[in-house]
Short mmCIF file of C-alpha atoms in Angstrom, two decimals:
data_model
loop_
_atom_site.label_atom_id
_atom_site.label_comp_id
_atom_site.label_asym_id
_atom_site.label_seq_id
_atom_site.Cartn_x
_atom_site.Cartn_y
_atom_site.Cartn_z
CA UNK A 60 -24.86 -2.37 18.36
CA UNK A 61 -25.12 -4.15 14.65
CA UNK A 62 -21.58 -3.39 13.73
CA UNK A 63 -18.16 -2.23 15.67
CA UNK A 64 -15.87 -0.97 12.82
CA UNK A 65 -11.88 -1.03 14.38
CA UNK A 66 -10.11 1.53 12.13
CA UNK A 67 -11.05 4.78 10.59
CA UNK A 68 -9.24 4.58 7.12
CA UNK A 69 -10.98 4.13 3.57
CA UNK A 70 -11.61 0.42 3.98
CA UNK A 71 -12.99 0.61 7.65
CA UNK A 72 -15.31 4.26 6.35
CA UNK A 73 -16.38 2.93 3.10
CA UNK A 74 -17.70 0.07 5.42
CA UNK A 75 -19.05 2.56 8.02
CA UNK A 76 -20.73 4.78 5.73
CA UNK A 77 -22.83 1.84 4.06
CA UNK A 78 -23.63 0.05 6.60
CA UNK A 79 -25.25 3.41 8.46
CA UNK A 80 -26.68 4.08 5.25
CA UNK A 81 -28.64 0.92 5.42
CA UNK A 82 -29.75 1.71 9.14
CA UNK A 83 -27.32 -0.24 10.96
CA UNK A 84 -26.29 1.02 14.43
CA UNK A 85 -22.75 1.74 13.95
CA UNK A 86 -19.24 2.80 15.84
CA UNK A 87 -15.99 3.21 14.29
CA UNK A 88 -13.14 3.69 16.55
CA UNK A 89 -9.83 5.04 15.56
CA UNK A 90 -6.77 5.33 17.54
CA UNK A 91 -5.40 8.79 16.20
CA UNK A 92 -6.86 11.85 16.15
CA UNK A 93 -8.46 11.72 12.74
CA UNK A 94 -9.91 9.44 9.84
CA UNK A 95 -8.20 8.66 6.59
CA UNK A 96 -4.96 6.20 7.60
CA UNK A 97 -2.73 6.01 4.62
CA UNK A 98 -5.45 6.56 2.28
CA UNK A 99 -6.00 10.38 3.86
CA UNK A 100 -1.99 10.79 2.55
CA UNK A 101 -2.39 9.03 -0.96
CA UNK A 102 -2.26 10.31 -4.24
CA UNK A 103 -5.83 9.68 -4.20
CA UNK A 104 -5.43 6.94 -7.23
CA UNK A 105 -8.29 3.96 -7.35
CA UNK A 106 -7.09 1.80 -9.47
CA UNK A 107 -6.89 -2.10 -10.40
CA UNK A 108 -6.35 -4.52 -13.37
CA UNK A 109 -8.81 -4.26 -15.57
CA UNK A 110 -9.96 -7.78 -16.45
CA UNK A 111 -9.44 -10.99 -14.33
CA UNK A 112 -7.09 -12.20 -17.33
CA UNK A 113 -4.80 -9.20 -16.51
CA UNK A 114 -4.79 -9.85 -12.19
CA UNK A 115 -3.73 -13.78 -12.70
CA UNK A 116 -0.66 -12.48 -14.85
CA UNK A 117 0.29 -10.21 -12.39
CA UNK A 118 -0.41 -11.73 -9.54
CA UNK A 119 0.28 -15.32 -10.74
CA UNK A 120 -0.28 -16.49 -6.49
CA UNK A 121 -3.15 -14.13 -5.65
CA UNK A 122 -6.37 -15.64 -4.46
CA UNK A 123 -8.21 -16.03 -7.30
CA UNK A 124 -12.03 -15.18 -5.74
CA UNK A 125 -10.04 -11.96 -4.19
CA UNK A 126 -9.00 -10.83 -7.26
CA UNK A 127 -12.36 -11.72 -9.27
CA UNK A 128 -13.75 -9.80 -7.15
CA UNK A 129 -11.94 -7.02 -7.07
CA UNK A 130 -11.51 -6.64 -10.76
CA UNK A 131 -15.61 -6.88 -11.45
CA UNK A 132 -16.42 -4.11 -8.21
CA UNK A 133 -14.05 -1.84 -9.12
CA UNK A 134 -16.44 0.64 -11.38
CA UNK A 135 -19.29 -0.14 -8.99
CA UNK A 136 -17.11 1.01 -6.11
CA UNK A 137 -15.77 4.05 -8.19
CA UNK A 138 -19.46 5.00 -8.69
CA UNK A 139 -20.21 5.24 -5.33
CA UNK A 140 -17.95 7.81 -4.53
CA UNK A 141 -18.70 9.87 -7.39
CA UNK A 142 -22.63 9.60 -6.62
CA UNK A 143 -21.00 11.05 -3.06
CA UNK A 144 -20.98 14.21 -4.44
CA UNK A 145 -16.69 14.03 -4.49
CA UNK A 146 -14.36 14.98 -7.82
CA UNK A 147 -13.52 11.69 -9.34
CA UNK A 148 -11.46 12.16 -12.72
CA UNK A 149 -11.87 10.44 -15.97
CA UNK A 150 -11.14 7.06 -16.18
CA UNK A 151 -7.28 6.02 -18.04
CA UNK A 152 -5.42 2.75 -18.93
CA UNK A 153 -1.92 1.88 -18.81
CA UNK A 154 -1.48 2.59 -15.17
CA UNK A 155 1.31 0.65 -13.69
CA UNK A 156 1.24 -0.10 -17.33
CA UNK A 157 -1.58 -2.11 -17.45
CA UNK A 158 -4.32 -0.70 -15.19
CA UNK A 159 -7.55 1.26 -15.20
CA UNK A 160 -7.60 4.05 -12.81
CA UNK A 161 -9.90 7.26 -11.57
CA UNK A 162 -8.17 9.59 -9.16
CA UNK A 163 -10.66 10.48 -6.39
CA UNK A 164 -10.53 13.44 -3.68
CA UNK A 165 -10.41 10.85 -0.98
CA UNK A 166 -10.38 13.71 1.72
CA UNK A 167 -13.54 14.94 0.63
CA UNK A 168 -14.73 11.16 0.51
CA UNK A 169 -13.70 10.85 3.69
CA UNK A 170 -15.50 13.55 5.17
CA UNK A 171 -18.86 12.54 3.36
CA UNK A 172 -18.41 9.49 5.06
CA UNK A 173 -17.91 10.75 8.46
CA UNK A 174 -21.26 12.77 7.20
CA UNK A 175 -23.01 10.06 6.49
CA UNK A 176 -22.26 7.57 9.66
CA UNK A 177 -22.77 10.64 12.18
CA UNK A 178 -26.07 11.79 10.54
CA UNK A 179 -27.73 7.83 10.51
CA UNK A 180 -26.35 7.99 14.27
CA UNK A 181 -23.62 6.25 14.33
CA UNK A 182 -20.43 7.53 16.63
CA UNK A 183 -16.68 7.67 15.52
CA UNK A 184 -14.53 7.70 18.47
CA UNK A 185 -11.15 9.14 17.95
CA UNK A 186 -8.17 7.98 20.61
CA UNK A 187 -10.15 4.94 20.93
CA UNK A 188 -7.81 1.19 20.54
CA UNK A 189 -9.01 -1.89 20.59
CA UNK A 190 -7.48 -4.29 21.72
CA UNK A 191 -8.86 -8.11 22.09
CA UNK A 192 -11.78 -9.31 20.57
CA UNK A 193 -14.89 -10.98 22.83
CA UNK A 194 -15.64 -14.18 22.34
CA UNK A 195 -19.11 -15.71 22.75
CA UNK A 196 -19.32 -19.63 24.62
CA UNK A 197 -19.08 -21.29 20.75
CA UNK A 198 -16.32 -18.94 19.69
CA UNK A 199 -18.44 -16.18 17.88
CA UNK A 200 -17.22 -12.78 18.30
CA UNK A 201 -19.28 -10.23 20.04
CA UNK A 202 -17.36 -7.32 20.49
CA UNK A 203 -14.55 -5.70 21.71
CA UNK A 204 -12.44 -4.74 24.37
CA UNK A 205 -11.71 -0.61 23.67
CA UNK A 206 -9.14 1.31 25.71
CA UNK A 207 -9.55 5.19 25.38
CA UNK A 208 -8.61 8.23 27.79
CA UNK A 209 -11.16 7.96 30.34
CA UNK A 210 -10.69 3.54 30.57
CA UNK A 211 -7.35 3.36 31.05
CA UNK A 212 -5.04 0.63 29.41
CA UNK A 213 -7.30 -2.12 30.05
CA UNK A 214 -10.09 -0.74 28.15
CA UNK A 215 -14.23 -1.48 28.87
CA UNK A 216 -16.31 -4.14 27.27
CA UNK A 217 -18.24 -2.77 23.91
CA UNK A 218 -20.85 -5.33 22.76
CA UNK A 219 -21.65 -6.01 18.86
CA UNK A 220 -23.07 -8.13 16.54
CA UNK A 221 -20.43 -8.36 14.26
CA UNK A 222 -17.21 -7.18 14.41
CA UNK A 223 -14.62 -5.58 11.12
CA UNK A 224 -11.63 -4.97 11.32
CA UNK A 225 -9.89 -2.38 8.98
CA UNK A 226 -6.49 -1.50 10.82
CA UNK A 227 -4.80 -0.78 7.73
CA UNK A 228 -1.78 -4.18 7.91
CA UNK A 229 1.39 -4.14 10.24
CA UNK A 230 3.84 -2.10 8.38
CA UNK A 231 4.67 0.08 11.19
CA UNK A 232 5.78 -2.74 13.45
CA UNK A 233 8.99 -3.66 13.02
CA UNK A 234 9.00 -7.13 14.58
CA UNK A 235 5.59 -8.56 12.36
CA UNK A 236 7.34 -7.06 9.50
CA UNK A 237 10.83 -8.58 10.24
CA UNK A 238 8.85 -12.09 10.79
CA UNK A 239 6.62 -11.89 7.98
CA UNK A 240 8.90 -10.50 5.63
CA UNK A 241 12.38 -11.31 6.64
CA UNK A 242 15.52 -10.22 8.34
CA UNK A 243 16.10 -6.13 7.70
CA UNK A 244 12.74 -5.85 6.47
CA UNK A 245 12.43 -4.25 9.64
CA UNK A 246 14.52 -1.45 8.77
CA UNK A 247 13.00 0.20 5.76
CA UNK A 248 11.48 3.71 5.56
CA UNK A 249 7.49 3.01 6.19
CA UNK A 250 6.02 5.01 3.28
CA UNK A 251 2.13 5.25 5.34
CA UNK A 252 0.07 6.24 8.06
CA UNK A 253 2.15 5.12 11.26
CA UNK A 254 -0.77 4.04 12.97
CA UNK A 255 -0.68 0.63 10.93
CA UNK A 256 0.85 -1.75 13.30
CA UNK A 257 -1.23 -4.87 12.98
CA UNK A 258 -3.89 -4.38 15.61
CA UNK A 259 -6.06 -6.09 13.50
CA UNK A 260 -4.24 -9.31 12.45
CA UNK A 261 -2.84 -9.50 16.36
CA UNK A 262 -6.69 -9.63 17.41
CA UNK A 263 -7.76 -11.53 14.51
CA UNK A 264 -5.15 -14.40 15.37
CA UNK A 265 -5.70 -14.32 18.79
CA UNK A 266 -9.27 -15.52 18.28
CA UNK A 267 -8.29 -18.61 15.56
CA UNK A 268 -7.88 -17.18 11.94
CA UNK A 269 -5.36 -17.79 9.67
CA UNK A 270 -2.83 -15.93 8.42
CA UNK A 271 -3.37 -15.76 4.48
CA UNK A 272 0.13 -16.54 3.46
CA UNK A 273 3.97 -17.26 5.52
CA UNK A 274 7.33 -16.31 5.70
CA UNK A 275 8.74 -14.32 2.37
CA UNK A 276 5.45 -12.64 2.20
CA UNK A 277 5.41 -9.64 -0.66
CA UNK A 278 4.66 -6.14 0.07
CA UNK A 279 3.61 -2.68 -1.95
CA UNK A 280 6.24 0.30 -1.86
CA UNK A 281 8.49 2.02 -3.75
CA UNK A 282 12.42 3.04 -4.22
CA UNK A 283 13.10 6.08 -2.15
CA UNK A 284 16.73 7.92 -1.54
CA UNK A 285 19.66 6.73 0.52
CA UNK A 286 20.45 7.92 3.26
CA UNK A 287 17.27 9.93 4.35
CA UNK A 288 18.13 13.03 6.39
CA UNK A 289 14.85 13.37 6.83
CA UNK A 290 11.29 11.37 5.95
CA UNK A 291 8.58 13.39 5.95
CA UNK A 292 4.44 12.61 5.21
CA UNK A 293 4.34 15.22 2.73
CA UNK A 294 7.20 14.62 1.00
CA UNK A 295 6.41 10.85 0.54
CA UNK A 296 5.21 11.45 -3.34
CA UNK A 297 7.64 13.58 -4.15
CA UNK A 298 10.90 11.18 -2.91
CA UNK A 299 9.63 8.37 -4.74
CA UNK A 300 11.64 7.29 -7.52
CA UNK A 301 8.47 5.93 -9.88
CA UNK A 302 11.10 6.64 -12.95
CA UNK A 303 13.52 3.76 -11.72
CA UNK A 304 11.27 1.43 -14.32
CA UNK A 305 12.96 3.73 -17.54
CA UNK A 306 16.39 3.89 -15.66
CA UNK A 307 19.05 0.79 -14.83
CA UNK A 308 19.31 -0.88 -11.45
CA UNK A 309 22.67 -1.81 -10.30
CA UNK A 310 23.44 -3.72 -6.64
CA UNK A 311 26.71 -2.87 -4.91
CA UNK A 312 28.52 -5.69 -7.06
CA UNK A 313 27.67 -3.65 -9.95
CA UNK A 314 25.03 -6.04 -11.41
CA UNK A 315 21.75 -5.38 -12.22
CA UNK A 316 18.94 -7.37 -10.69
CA UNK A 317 15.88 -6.38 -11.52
CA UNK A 318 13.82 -6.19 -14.50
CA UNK A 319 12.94 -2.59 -14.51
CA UNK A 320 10.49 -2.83 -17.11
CA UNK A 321 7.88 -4.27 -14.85
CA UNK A 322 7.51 -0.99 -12.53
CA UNK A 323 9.37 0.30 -9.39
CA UNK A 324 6.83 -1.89 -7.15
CA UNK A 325 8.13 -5.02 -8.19
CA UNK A 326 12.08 -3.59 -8.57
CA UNK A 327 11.02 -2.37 -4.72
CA UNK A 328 10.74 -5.69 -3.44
CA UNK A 329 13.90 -6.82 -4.99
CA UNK A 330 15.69 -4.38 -3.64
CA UNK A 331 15.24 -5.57 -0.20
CA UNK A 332 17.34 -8.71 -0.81
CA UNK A 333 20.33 -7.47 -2.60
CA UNK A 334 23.62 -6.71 -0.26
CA UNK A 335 23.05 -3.60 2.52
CA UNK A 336 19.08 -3.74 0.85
CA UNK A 337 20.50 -1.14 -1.47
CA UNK A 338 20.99 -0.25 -5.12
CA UNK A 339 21.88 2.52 -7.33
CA UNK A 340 19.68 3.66 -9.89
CA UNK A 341 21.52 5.33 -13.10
CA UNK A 342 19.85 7.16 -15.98
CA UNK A 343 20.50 10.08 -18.40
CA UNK A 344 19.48 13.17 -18.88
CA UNK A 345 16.30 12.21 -21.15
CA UNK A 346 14.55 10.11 -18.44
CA UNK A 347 15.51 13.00 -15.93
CA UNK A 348 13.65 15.43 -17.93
CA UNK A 349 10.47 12.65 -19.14
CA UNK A 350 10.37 11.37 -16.34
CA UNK A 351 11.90 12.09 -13.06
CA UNK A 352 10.61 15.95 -13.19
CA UNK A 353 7.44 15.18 -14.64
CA UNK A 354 4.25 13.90 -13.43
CA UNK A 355 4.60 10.13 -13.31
CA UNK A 356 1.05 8.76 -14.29
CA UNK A 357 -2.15 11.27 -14.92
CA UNK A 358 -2.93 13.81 -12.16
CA UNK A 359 0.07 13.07 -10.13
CA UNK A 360 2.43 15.25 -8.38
CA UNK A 361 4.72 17.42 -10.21
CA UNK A 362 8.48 17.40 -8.60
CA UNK A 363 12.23 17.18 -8.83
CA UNK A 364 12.92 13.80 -7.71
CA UNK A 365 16.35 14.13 -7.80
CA UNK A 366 16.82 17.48 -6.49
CA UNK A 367 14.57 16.42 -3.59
CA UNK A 368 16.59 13.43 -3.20
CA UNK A 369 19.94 15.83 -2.82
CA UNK A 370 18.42 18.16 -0.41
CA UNK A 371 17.42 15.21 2.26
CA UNK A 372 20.66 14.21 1.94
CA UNK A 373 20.83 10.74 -0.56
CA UNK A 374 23.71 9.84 -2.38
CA UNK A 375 23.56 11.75 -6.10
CA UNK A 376 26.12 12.12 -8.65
CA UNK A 377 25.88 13.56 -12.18
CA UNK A 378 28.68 13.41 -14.45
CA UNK A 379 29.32 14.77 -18.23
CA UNK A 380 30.44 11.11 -19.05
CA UNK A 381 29.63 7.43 -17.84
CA UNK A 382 33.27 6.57 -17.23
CA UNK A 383 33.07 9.67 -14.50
CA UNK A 384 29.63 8.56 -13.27
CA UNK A 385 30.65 4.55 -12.88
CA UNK A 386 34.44 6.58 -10.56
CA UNK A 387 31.48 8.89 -8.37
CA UNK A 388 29.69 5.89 -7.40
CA UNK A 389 32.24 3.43 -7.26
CA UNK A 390 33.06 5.52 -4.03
CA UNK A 391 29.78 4.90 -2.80
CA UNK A 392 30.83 1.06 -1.46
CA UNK A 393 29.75 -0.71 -5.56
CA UNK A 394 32.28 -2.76 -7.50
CA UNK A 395 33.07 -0.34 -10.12
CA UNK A 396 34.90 -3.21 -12.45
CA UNK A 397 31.17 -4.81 -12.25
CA UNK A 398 29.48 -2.15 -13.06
CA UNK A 399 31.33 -1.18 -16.16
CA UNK A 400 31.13 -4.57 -17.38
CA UNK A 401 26.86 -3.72 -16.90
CA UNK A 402 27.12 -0.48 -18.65
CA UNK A 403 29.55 -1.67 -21.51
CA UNK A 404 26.37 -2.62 -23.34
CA UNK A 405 25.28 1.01 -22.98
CA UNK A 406 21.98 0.44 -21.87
CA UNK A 407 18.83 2.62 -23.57
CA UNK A 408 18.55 4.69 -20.29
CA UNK A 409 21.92 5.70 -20.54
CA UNK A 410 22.58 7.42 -24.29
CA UNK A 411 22.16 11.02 -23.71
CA UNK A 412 24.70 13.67 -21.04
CA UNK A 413 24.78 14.10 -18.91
CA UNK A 414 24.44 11.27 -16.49
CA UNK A 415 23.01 10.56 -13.20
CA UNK A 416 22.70 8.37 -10.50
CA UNK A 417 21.39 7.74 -7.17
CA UNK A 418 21.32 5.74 -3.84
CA UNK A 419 18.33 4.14 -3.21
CA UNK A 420 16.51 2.02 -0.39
CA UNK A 421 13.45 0.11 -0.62
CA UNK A 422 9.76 0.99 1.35
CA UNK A 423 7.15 -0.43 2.76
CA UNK A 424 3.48 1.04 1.96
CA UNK A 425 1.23 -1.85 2.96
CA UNK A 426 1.91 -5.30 3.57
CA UNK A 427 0.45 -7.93 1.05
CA UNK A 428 0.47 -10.80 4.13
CA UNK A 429 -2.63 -10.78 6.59
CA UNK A 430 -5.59 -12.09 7.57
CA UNK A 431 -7.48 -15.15 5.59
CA UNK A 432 -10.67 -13.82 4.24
CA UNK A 433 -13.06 -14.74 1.79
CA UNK A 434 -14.60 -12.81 -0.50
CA UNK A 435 -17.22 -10.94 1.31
CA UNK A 436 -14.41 -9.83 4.26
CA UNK A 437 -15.74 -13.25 6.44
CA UNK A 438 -12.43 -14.24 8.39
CA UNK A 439 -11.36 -17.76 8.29
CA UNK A 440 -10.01 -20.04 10.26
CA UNK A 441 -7.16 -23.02 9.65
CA UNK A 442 -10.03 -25.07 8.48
CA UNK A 443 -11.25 -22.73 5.84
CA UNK A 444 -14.37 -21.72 8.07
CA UNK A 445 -15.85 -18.30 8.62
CA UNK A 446 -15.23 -17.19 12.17
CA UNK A 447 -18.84 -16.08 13.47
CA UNK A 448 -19.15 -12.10 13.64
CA UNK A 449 -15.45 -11.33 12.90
CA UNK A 450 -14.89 -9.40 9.63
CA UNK A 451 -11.84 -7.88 7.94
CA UNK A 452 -11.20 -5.18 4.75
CA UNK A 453 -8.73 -3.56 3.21
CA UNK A 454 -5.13 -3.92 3.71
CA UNK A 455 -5.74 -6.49 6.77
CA UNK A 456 -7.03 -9.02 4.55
CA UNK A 457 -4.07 -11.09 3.17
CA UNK A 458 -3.22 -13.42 0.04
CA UNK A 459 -4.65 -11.10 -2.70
CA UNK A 460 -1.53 -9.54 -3.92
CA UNK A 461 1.69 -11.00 -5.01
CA UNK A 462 4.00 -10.80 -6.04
CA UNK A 463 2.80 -7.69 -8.64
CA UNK A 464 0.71 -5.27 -7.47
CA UNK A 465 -3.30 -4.78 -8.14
CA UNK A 466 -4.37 -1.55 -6.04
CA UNK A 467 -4.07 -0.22 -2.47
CA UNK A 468 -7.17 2.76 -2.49
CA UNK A 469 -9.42 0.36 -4.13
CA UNK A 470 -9.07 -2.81 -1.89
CA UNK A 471 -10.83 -0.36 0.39
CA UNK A 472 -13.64 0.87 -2.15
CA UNK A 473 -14.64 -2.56 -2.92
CA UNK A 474 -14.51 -4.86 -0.07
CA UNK A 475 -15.28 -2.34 2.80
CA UNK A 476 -18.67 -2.28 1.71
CA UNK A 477 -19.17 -6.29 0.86
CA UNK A 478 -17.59 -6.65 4.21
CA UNK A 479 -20.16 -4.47 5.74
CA UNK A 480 -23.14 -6.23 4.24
CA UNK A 481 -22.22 -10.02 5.00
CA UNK A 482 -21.38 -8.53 8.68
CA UNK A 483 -25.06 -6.69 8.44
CA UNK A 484 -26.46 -10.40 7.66
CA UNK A 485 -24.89 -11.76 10.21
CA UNK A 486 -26.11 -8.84 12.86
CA UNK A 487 -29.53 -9.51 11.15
CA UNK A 488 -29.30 -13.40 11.83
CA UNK A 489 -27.88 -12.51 15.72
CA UNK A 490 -31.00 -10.31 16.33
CA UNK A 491 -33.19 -13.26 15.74
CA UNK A 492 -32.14 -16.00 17.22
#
């Protein structure tokens, strides 16, 4: 086999797809029942700065050759879905507020990947983990060791000339997050596919490569209500709180701590370190009706964020006057002498009855820590040198993001492919020696 692909999401099929395309012998395996991993329950948003200026600003400690890269593939990698035959919108700025962004069907992509692999001849095993790589006498990798139904735990032997991983990060284990991240990291709501629980780095490590960045690492999410009642897949959109960047943030001492301005992403990660990892987010009746019932960038979801929010259960108050808002949510465990001192300057967001506020908690999406990668998805070691046949895409690849945020759909758009063409090389090189 040329290439073993270890993950069905959008990095690990956009990977799939091409290198089938290109006549590679190909398997995919994927632990769940079907393809898509967090991309399959998206918004369906590609997007990304829009000129290398732009990425360095926001992500100040990004790797710089990631992000170059990123930035000058994105409208390559946008045109190959749409020559895939899938709806991909127009093209708008200001996303995140400073962006350029498509919205593509990535369902449909998704299937005309599966299309595409399966009608070249390549397989796509479904309840199929893997779960250590092989290692060849000088430490290339040449395969991996796949547990499905019929193997048992231990799994069987499955040869290949390069391997690429595309697990989609480790925000559904608790402990990797709580040691990557930090103490209670562990406990937020994980706003993805659940199948994400760093197969991929585990693996990766396990055979020498470095972990792209250490302790305090970032992450991508967003504010969601407190207390959940319940969490749901297809309510994720619709409980986010995207309008906490027009509102004010507030920590139980009453203080604010974030600068909202720069999106709920960044106000996200904040979040996590302020007492109980939660914070109350007030605004008035103008940002409820702009923003929090409206569609929060172009062709997104529709909702009532803070009805929604009531009806799982999070804290909510409304009141005809901020004095009576700051008494309702003093009683929620927050200084209410500190937070009137915060609102005496009578902040923009808080000008028009009536008034509102709510509980929040931070997520976790996708982790921004992971494997160290170069450019083209080759997986380093300590040194700084390529690990022979071991590849890596997508949200397993760390050290691009941080500690703003630069895309999620498109990491897999862009470097699944490059990935899959260095690890074609490589299967090209292995065949004739």
């Amino acid at each position: 086999m040329d290439l073993l692909v270890v993950g069905g999401g959008v990095a690990g099929m956009a990977a799939a797809a091409h290198a089938a395309a290109r006549g590679a012998r190909v398997t995919v395996v994927e632990k769940t029942a079907k393809l898509g991993g967090s991309g399959a329950v998206s918004a369906g948003i590609v997007w990304t700065a829009p000129d290398d200026a732009t990425f360095r600003r926001v992500c100040p400690d990004g790797d710089p050759d990631l992000g170059r890269t990123l930035v000058d593939g994105f409208d390559s990698a946008v045109e190959r879905a749409r020559e895939a035959g899938v709806p991909v919108s127009e093209r708008w700025t200001g996303q995140m507020g400073f962006g350029v962004a498509h919205r593509v069907e990535m369902r449909a992509l998704l299937e005309r990947w599966q299309e595409t692999v399966e009608a070249c001849g390549g397989r796509i095993e479904f309840g199929a983990s893997a779960r250590e790589l092989l290692r060849d006498e000088d430490g290339g990798v040449r395969g991996a060791r796949v547990a499905t139904a019929g193997t048992g735990a231990t799994g069987t032997e499955v040869a290949a000339a390069a391997v690429l991983l595309a697990t989609g990060g480790f925000q559904g284990d608790p402990a990797l997050v709580r040691a990557a991240i930090g103490p209670g990291a562990e406990h937020m709501p994980v706003r993805s596919h659940p199948g994400a629980t760093g197969d991929g780095l585990r693996m990766a490590r396990a055979a020498g490569a470095a972990h792209a960045s250490g302790p305090g690492d970032g992450f991508y999410g967003h504010l969601v209500p407190s207390p959940l009642g319940r969490w749901r897949q297809d309510e994720f959109l619709a409980l986010t709180q995207y309008h906490s960047q027009q509102g004010v943030l507030v920590n139980r001492d009453g203080r604010r701590f974030a600068e909202e301005w720069r999106g709920d992403e960044v106000s996200n990660q904040s979040a996590l370190r302020q007492p109980g990892s939660r914070a109350v987010l007030l605004f008035d009746e103008r940002v409820r009706l702009e923003h929090a019932v409206a569609a929060p960038y172009p062709h997104g979801q529709v909702a009532d964020r803070l009805a929604l929010a009531e009806e799982v259960g999070a804290r909510v108050a409304h009141a005809p006057t901020l004095r009576r808002l700051i008494a309702h949510v003093a009683g929620w465990d927050v200084d209410g002498d500190g937070l009137t001192a915060t609102l005496a300057m009578r902040p923009d967001p808080l000008r028009e009855p009536p008034f509102h506020a709510l509980e929040v908690q931070p997520s976790i999406t996708f982790t921004y820590g992971g494997v160290r990668a170069d450019a083209d998805g080759r997986v380093l070691d300590s040194e700084g040198r390529p690990l022979p046949g071991l590849f890596a895409a997508g949200a397993d690849v760390g050290g691009l993001q941080g500690p703003g945020y630069v895309g999620g759909l498109a990491l897999g758009l862009v470097f699944g492919p490059r990935a899959a063409e260095a690890a074609l090389e490589r299967s090209a090189s292995h065949a004739g020696s």
